[in-house]
Coordinates of C-alpha atoms in Angstrom, one line a residue:
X25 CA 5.8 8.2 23.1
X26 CA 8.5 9.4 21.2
X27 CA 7.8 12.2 18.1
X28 CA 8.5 11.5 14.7
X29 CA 8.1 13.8 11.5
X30 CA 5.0 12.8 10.0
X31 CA 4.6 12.2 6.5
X32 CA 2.5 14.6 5.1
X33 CA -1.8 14.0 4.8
X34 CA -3.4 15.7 2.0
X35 CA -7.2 16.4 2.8
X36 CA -10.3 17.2 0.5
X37 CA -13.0 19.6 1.8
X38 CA -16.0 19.1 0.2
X39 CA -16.3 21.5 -2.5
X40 CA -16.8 20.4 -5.9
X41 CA -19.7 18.7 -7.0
X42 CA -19.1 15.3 -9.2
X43 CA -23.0 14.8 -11.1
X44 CA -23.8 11.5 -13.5
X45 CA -27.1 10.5 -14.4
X46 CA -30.3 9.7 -11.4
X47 CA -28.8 10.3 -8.1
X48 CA -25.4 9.4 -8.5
X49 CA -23.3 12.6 -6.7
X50 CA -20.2 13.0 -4.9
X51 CA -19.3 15.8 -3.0
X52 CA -15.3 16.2 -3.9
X53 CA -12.4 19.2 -3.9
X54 CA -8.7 20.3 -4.2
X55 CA -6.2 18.0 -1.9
X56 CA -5.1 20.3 1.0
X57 CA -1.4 19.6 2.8
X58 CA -1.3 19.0 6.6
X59 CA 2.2 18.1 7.5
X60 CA 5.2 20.3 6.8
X61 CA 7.2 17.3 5.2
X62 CA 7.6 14.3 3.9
X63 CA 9.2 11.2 4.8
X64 CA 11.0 8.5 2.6
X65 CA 8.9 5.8 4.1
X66 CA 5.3 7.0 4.5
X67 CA 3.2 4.2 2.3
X68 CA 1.1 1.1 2.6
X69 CA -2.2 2.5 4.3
X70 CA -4.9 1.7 6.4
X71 CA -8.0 3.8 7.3
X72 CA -11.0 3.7 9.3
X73 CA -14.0 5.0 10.8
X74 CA -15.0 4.8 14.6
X75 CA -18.4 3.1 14.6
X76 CA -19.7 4.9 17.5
X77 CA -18.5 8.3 16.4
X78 CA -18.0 9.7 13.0
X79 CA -16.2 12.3 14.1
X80 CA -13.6 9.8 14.5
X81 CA -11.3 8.8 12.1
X82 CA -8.0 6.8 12.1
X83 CA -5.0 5.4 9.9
X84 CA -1.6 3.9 10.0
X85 CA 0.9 3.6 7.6
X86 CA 4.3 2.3 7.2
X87 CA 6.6 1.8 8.7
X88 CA 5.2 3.1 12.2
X89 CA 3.3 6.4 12.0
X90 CA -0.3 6.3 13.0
X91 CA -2.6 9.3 12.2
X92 CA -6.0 10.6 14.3
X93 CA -9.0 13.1 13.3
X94 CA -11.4 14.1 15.8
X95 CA -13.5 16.6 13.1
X96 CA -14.8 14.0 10.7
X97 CA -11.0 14.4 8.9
X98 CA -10.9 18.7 8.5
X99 CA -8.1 17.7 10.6
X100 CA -5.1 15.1 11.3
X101 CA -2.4 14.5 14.1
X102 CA -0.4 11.7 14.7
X103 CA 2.6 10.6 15.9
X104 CA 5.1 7.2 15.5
X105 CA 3.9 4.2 16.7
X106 CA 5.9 2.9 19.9
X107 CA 6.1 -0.9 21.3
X108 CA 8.2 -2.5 22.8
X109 CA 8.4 -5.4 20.0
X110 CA 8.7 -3.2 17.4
X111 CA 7.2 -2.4 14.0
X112 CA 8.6 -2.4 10.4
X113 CA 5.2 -1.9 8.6
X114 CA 2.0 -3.5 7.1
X115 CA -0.5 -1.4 9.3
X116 CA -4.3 -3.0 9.3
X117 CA -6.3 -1.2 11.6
X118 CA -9.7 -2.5 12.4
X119 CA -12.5 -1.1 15.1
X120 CA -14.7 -3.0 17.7
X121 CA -19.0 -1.6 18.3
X122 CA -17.1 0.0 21.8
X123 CA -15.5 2.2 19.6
X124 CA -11.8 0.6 20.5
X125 CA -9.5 0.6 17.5
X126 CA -6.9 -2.0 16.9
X127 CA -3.6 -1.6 15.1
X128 CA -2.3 -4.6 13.9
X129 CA 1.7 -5.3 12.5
X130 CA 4.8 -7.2 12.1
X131 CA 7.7 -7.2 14.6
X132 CA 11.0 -6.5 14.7
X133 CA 12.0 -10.0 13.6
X134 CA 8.9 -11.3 12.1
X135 CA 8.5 -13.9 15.0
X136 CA 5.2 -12.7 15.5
X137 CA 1.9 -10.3 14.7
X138 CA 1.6 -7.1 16.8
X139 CA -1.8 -5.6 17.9
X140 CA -1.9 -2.4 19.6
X141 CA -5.5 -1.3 21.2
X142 CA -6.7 2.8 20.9
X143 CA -9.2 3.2 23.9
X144 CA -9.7 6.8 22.7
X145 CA -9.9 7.2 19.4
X146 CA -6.5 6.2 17.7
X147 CA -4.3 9.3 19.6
X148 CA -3.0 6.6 21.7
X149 CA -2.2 3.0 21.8
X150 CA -1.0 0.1 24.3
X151 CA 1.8 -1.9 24.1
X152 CA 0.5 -4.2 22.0
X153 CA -0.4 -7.9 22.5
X154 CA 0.9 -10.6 20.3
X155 CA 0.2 -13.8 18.2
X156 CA 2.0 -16.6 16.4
X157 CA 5.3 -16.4 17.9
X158 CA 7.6 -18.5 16.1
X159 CA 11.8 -18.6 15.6
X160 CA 14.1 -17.9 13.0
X161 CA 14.0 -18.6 10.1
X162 CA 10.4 -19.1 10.5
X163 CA 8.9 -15.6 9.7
X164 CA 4.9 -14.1 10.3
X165 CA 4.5 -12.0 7.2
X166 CA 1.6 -9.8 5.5
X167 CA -1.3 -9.5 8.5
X168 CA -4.7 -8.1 8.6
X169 CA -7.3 -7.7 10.9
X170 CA -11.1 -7.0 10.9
X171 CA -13.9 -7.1 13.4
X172 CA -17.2 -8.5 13.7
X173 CA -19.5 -5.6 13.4
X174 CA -22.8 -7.3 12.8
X175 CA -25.2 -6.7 15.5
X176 CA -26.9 -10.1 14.5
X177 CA -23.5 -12.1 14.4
X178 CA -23.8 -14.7 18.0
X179 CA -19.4 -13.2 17.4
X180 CA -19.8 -9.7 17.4
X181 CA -17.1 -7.7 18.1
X182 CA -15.1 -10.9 17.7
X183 CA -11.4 -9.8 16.0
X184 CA -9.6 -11.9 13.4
X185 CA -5.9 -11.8 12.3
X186 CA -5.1 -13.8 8.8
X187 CA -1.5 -13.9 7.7
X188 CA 1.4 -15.7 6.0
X189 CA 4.0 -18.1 7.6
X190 CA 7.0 -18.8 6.2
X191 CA 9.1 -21.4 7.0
X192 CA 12.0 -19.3 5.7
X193 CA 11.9 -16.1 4.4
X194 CA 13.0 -15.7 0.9
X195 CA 13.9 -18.9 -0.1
X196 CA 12.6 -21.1 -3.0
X197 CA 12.9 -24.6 -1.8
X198 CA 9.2 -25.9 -1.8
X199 CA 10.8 -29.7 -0.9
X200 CA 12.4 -28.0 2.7
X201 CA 10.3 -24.7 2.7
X202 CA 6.8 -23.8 2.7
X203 CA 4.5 -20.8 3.0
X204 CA 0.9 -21.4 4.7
X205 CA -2.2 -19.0 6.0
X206 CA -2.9 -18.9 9.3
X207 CA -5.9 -17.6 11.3
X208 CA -6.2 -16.6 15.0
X209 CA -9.5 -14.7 16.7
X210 CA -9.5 -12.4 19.7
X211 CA -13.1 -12.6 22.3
X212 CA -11.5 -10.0 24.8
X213 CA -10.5 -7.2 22.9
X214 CA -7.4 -8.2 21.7
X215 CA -6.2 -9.2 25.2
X216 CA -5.7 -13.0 24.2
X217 CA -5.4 -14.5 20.8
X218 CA -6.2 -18.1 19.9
X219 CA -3.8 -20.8 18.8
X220 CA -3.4 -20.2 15.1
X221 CA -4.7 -22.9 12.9
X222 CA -3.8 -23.1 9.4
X223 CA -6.4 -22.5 6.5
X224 CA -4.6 -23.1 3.5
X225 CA -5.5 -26.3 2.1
X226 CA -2.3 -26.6 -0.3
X227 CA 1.1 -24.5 0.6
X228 CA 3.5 -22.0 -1.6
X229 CA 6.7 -21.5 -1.2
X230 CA 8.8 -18.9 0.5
X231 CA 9.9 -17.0 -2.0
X232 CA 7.5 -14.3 -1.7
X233 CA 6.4 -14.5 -5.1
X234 CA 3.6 -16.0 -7.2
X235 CA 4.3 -19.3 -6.0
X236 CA 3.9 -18.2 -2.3
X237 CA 0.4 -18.5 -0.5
X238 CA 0.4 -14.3 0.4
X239 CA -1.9 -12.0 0.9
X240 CA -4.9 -13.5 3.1
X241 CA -7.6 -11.1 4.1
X242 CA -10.7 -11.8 6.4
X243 CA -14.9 -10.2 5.7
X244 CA -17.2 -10.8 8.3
X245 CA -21.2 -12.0 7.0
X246 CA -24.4 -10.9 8.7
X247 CA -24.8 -14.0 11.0
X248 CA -21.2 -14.0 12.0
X249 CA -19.6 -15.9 8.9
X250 CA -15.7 -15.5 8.3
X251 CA -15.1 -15.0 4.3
X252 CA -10.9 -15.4 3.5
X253 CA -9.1 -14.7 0.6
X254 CA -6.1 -14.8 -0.8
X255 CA -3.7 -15.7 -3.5
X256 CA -1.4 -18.5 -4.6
X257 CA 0.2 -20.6 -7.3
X258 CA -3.3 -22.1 -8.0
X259 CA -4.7 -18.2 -8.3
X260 CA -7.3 -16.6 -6.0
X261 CA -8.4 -18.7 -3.1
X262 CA -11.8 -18.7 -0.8
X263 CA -12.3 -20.4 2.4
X264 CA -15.5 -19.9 4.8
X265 CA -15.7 -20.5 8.7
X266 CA -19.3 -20.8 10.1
X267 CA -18.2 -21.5 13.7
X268 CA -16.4 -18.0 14.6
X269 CA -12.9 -19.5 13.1
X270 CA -13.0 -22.4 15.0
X271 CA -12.7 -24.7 11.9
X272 CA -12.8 -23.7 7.3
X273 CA -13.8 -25.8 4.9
X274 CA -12.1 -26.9 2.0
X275 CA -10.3 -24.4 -0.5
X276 CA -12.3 -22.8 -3.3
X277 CA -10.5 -21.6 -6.3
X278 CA -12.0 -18.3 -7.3
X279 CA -10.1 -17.2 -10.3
X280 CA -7.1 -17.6 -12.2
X281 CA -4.9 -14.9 -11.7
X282 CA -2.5 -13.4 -14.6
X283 CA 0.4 -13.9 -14.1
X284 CA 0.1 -14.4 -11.1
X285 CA 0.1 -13.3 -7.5
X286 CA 2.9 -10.7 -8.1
X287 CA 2.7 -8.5 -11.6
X288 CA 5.3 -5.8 -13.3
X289 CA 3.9 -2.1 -14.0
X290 CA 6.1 0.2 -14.9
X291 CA 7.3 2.3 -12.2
X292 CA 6.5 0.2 -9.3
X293 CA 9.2 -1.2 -6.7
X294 CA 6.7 -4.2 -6.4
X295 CA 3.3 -4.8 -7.8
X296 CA 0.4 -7.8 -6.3
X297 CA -2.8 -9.2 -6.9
X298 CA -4.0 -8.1 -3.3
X299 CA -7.5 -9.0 -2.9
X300 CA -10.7 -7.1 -0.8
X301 CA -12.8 -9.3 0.4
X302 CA -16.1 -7.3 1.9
X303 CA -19.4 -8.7 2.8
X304 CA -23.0 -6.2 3.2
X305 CA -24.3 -6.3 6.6
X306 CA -26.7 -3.6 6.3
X307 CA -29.8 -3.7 6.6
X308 CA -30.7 -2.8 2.6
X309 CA -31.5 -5.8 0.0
X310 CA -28.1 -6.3 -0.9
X311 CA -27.9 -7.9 2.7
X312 CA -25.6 -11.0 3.1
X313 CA -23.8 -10.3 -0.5
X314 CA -20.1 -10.9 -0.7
X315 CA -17.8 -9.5 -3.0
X316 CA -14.0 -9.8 -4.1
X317 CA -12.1 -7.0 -5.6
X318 CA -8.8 -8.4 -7.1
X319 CA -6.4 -7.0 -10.2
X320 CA -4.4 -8.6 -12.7
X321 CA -3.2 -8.9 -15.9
X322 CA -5.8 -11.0 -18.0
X323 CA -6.2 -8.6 -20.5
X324 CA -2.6 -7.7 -21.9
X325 CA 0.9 -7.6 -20.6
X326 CA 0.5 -3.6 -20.1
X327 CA -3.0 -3.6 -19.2
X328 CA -3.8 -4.5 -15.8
X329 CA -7.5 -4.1 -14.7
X330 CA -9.6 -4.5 -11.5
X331 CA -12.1 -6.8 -11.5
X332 CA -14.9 -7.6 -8.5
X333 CA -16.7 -11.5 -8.2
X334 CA -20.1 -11.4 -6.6
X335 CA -22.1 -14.3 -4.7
X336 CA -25.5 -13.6 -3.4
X337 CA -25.4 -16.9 -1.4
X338 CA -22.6 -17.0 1.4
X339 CA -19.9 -18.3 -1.8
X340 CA -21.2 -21.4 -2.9
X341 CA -21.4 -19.8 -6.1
X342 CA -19.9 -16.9 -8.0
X343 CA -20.2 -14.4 -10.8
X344 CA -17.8 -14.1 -13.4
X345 CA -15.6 -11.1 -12.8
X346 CA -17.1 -7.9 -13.0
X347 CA -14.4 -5.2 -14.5
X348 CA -14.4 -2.0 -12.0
X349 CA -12.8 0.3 -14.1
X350 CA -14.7 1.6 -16.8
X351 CA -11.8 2.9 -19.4
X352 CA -11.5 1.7 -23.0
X353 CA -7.3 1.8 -22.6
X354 CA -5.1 -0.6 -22.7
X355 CA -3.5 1.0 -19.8
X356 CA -2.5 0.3 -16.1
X357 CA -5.0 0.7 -13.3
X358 CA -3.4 -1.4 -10.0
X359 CA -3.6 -1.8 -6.1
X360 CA -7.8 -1.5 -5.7
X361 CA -9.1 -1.9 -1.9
X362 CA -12.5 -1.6 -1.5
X363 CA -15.4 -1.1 1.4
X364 CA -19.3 -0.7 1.7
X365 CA -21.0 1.7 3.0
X366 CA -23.1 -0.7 6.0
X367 CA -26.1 2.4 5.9
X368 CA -26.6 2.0 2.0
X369 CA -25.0 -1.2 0.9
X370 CA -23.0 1.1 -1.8
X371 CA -19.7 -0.4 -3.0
X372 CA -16.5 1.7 -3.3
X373 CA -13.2 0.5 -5.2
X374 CA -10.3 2.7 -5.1
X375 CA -7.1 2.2 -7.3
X376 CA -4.5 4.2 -9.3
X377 CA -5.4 4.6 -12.8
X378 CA -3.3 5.9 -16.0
X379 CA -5.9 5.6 -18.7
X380 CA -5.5 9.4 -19.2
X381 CA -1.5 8.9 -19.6
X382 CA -1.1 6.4 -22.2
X383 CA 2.4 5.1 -23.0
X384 CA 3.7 7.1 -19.6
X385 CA 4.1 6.3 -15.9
X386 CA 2.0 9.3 -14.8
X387 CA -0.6 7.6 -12.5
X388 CA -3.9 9.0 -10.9
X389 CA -6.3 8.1 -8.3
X390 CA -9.6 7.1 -8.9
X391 CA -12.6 6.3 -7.1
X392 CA -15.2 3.5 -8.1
X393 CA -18.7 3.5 -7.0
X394 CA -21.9 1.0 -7.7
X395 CA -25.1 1.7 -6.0
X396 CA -26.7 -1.7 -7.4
X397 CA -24.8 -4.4 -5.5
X398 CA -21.8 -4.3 -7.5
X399 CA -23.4 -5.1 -11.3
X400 CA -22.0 -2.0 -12.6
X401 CA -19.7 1.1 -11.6
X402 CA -19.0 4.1 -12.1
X403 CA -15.8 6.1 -11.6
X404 CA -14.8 9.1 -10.2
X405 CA -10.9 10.9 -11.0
X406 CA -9.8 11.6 -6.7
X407 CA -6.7 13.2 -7.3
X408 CA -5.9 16.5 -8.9
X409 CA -2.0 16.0 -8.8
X410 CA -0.5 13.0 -10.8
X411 CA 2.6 12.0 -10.1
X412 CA 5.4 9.8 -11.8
X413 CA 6.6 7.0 -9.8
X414 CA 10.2 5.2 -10.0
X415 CA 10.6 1.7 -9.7
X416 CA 13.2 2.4 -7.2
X417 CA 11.2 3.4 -4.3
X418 CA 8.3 0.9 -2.3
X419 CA 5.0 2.4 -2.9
X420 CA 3.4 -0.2 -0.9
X421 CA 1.7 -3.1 -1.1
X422 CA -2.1 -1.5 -0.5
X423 CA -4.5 1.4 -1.1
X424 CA -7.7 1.5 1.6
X425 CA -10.6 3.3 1.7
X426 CA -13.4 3.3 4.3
X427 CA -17.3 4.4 4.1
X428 CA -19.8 5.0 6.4
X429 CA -22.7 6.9 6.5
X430 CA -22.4 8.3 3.1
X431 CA -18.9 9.4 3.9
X432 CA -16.3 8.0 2.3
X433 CA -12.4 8.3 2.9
X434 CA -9.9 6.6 0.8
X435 CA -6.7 7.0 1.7
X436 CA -3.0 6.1 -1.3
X437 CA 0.5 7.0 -1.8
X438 CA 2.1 9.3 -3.7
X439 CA 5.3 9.5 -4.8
X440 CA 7.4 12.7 -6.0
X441 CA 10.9 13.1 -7.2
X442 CA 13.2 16.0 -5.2
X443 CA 14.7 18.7 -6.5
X444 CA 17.8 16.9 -7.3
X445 CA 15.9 14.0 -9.6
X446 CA 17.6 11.3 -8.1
X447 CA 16.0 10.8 -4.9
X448 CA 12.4 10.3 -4.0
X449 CA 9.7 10.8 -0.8
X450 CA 6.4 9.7 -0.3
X451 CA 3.5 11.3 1.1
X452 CA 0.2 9.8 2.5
X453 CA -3.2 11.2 1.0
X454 CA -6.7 11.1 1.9
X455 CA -10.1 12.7 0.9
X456 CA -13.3 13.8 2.4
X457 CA -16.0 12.2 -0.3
X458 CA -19.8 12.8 0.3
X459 CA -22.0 10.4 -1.4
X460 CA -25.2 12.7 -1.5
X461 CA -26.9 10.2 -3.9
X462 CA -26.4 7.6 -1.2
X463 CA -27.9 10.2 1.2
X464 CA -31.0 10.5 -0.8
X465 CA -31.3 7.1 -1.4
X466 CA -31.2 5.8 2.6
X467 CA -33.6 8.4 3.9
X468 CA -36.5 7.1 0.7
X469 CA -35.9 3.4 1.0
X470 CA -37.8 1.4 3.5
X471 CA -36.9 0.2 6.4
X472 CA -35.8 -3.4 6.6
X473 CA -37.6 -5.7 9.2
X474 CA -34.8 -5.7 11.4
X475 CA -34.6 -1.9 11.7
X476 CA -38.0 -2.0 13.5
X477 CA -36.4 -2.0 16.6
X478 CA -35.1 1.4 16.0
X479 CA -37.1 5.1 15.5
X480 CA -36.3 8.5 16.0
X481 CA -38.9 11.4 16.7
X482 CA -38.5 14.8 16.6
X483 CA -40.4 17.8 18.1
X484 CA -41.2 20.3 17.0
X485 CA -41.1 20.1 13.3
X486 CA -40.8 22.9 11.9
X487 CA -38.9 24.9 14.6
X488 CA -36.7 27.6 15.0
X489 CA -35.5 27.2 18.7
X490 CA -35.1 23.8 20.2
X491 CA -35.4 20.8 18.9
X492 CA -36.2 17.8 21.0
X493 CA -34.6 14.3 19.9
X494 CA -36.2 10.7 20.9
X495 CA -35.1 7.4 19.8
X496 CA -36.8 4.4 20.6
X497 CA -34.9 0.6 20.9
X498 CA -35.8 -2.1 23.0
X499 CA -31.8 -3.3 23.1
X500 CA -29.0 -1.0 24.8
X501 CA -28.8 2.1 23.1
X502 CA -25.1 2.5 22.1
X503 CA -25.0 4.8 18.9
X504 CA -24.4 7.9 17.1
X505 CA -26.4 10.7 16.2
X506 CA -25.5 12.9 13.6
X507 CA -27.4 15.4 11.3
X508 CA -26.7 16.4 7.5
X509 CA -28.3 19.1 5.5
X510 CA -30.3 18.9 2.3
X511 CA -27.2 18.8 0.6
X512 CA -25.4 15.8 2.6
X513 CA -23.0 17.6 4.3
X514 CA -22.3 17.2 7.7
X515 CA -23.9 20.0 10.8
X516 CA -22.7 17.9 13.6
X517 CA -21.8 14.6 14.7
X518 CA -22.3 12.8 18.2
X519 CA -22.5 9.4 20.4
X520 CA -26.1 8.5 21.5
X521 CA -26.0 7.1 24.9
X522 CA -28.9 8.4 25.8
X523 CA -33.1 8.2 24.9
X524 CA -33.5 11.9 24.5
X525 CA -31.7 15.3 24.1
X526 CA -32.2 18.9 23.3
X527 CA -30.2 20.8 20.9
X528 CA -30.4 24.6 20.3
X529 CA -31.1 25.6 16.6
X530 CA -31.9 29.0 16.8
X531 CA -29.0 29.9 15.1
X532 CA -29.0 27.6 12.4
X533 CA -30.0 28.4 8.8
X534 CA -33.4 27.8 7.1
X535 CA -33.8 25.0 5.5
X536 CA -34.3 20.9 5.5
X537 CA -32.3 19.1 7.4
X538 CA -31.6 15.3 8.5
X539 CA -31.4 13.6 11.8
X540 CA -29.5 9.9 11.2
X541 CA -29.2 7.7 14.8
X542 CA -27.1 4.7 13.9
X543 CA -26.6 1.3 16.2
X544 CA -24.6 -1.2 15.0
X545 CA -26.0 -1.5 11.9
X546 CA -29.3 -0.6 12.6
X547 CA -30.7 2.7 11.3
X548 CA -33.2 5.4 11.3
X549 CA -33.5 8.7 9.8
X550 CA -36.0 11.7 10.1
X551 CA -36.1 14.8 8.2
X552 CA -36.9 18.4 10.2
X553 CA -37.3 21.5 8.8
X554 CA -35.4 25.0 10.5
X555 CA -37.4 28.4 10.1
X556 CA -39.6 30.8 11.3

């Protein structure tokens, strides 16, 4: 593997304590610099976190530079990405129940979609295997991937790819040209793909613009449904596929989307409607809910806002849309992602935000949070840098952010002009954001039925020597095991492969602590108490 210089990765130690009303906390700090430089072409993000161990965390960005943490992100390597059909960008990374990670991309000549496999942790990956080969002009554009996660799902661990064709790329003749989504799924770890099959009901055009059909993004439900979004000149689109992606239905028309699937804020190369589709597998009462987070411009040429749609029964039905950002400006807040946390069925939006810069291009980070199945939210400022971007550099076409556990990583771009003002580089950010109010809120709600399967017991509590670790499940047990203190921060993290283990605390400090075991998304959690 060849080296590249890797764009800088800014990282938040938890440090500074965010408090709103009941138990809504965040755990937040200063950004902290990795890398020693940055790079012109660091943008357009992915993140995630390995389901079998927290510990593990991994991201790509564009064009080709992948990114790896093996401390819960204190710390990040990386590296470029190398295949041997190459990559110029639009990174989706997505993670199977073995703890594999797949990177998904475009090739060289966008003839095809790229997905490289991580068998240890996202410091290395294969050669990639490919989908949707096609010949010029025909171009595969705008990919992402997920996985089936749901330990109740007859799929699990199934991957899905959803992208763009374009008969040509660039051109605007719908009577010769046409965009379309397609769909393939992976049931060997990425090793084979299916035959893609279109989903789109009605085509765009191929002039990557609001007339196109673009931006097509897979969710996964409880009982193995596939969820799809995406936009086009009829606005936001949703199609559903009960049979693992053998076959959709018919298009459903979500929302009107103003103007349209591509928007102009100031500053930005190129601005979209990109929307986050995620659906709550965990085992909390928000189970099965599926949510959209989309932005546009609805409420005034200069005031783009990002807005969430809700259905509570698989999207027969939906709510109006739910504004996420809770600012009384007529300002710009752009480019949201958004994940659960599976433990706690808590919602995060992240997006950039200038309600604090009004009439300016300076731009922010902020983070979005609803603890009551996306009715409300509340936000949070991420970033303690703003920066002023130029319309002459690519930002990227997507933020992402990823949760788990009550740990939450979002990861943007930022953009800062050299020393010469002419000339710009970008740097990719993340953050280390501990949802203690989450925390509290999984160890005092019941269990769910179908986390009966699954207990932990500890002896002896108190102690202050050893402490001796049992968990109890009929199925394989193929987990982590981590333990938090009273304030949610993290004493250590580990896979659980095993029924029982001893761990030494002698040296540990009094107090109450937390022993979580997770299993797909099964979960159980026992408090202990260290002293003499």
């Amino acid at each position: 593997m060849y080296k590249r210089v890797l764009p800088p990765v800014i990282l938040s130690i938890v440090s500074l304590l965010f408090a709103t009303s009941g138990y809504a906390q965040l755990f937040l700090s200063p950004p902290k610099q990795l890398s020693p430089a940055d790079l012109f072409d660091a943008e357009g993000v992915s993140i995630l976190i390995n389901p079998i161990n927290p510990l593990q965390l991994a991201a790509g960005s564009d064009v080709n530079y992948f990114y790896y943490s093996s401390d819960q992100g204190q710390s990040w390597n990386g590296n470029g990405l190398n295949t041997s059909f190459g990559d110029p960008g639009d990174p989706s990374l997505a993670a199977d129940s073995k703890g594999n990670i797949y990177y998904s991309h475009l090739s060289d000549n966008l003839d095809r979609i790229v997905v490289q496999k991580s068998t240890n942790g996202g410091s290395k990956y294969s050669d990639g295997t490919f989908v949707g080969l096609s010949h010029s002009p025909r171009a595969q554009f705008k990919e992402w991937i997920v996985s089936d996660l749901s330990s109740t799902s007859p799929h699990k661990d199934a991957l899905y790819l959803s992208w763009t064709e374009f008969d040509a790329y660039k051109t605007s003749q719908p009577r010769f040209d046409s965009s379309r989504i397609l769909f393939s799924s992976s049931v060997d770890q990425g090793a084979t793909w299916s035959t893609p099959i279109v989903v789109s009901d009605s085509d765009g055009d191929c002039a990557d613009s609001s007339n196109t059909v673009e931006g097509a993004r897979c969710t996964t439900g409880p009982n193995g449904e596939i969820y799809i979004t995406w936009c086009g000149p009829s606005g936001l689109l949703f199609d559903k596929s009960t049979d693992g992606g053998k076959t959709f239905g018919k298009d459903q028309i979500l929302s009107a989307i103003t103007p349209g699937w591509l928007f102009n804020v100031s500053g930005i190369y190129r601005c979209n409607a990109f929307a986050t589709p995620i659906c709550d597998i965990s085992s909390r009462k928000t189970r099965g809910n599926l949510y959209v987070v989309f932005s546009d411009k609805r409420n005034g040429e200069n005031n783009s806002d990002v807005f969430l749609l809700r259905s509570t029964d698989g999207g027969s039905s939906w709510s109006v849309p739910l504004r996420v950002n809770d600012d009384t400006t007529q300002t710009e807040q752009f480019f949201p992602s958004a994940a659960i946390d599976q433990t706690t069925g808590f919602i995060y939006c992240l997006f950039y935000d200038r309600r604090d810069h009004i009439g300016r291009n300076l731009t922010e980070v902020y983070l979005a949070r609803s603890i009551d199945g996306g009715l409300s939210f509340q936000n949070f400022r991420l970033n303690s840098n703003r920066f002023n971007p130029s319309n002459k550099i690519y930002l990227g076409d997507y933020t992402h952010i990823a949760a788990s556990n009550t740990y939450v990583y979002p990861a943007w771009t930022e953009e800062k002009s050299n020393n010469d003002g002419i000339t710009f580089s970008e740097s990719i950010w993340t953050a280390i954001v501990i949802d203690t109010g989450a925390l509290r809120a999984a160890v005092t709600e019941p269990a769910s039925p179908n986390q009966a399967d699954l207990s932990v017991s500890l002896s002896p509590n108190p102690t202050h020597t050893q402490l001796h670790i049992t968990v109890n499940r009929s199925a394989e047990l193929h987990g982590s095991l981590e333990i938090r203190d009273v304030m949610g921060r993290s004493v250590m993290a580990v896979p659980m492969t095993s029924e029982s283990m001893t761990m030494d605390v002698s040296h540990w400090a009094s107090g109450v602590y937390y022993c979580i075991v997770e299993c797909g998304d099964e979960r159980a959690v026992q408090k202990f108490i260290v002293g003499q």
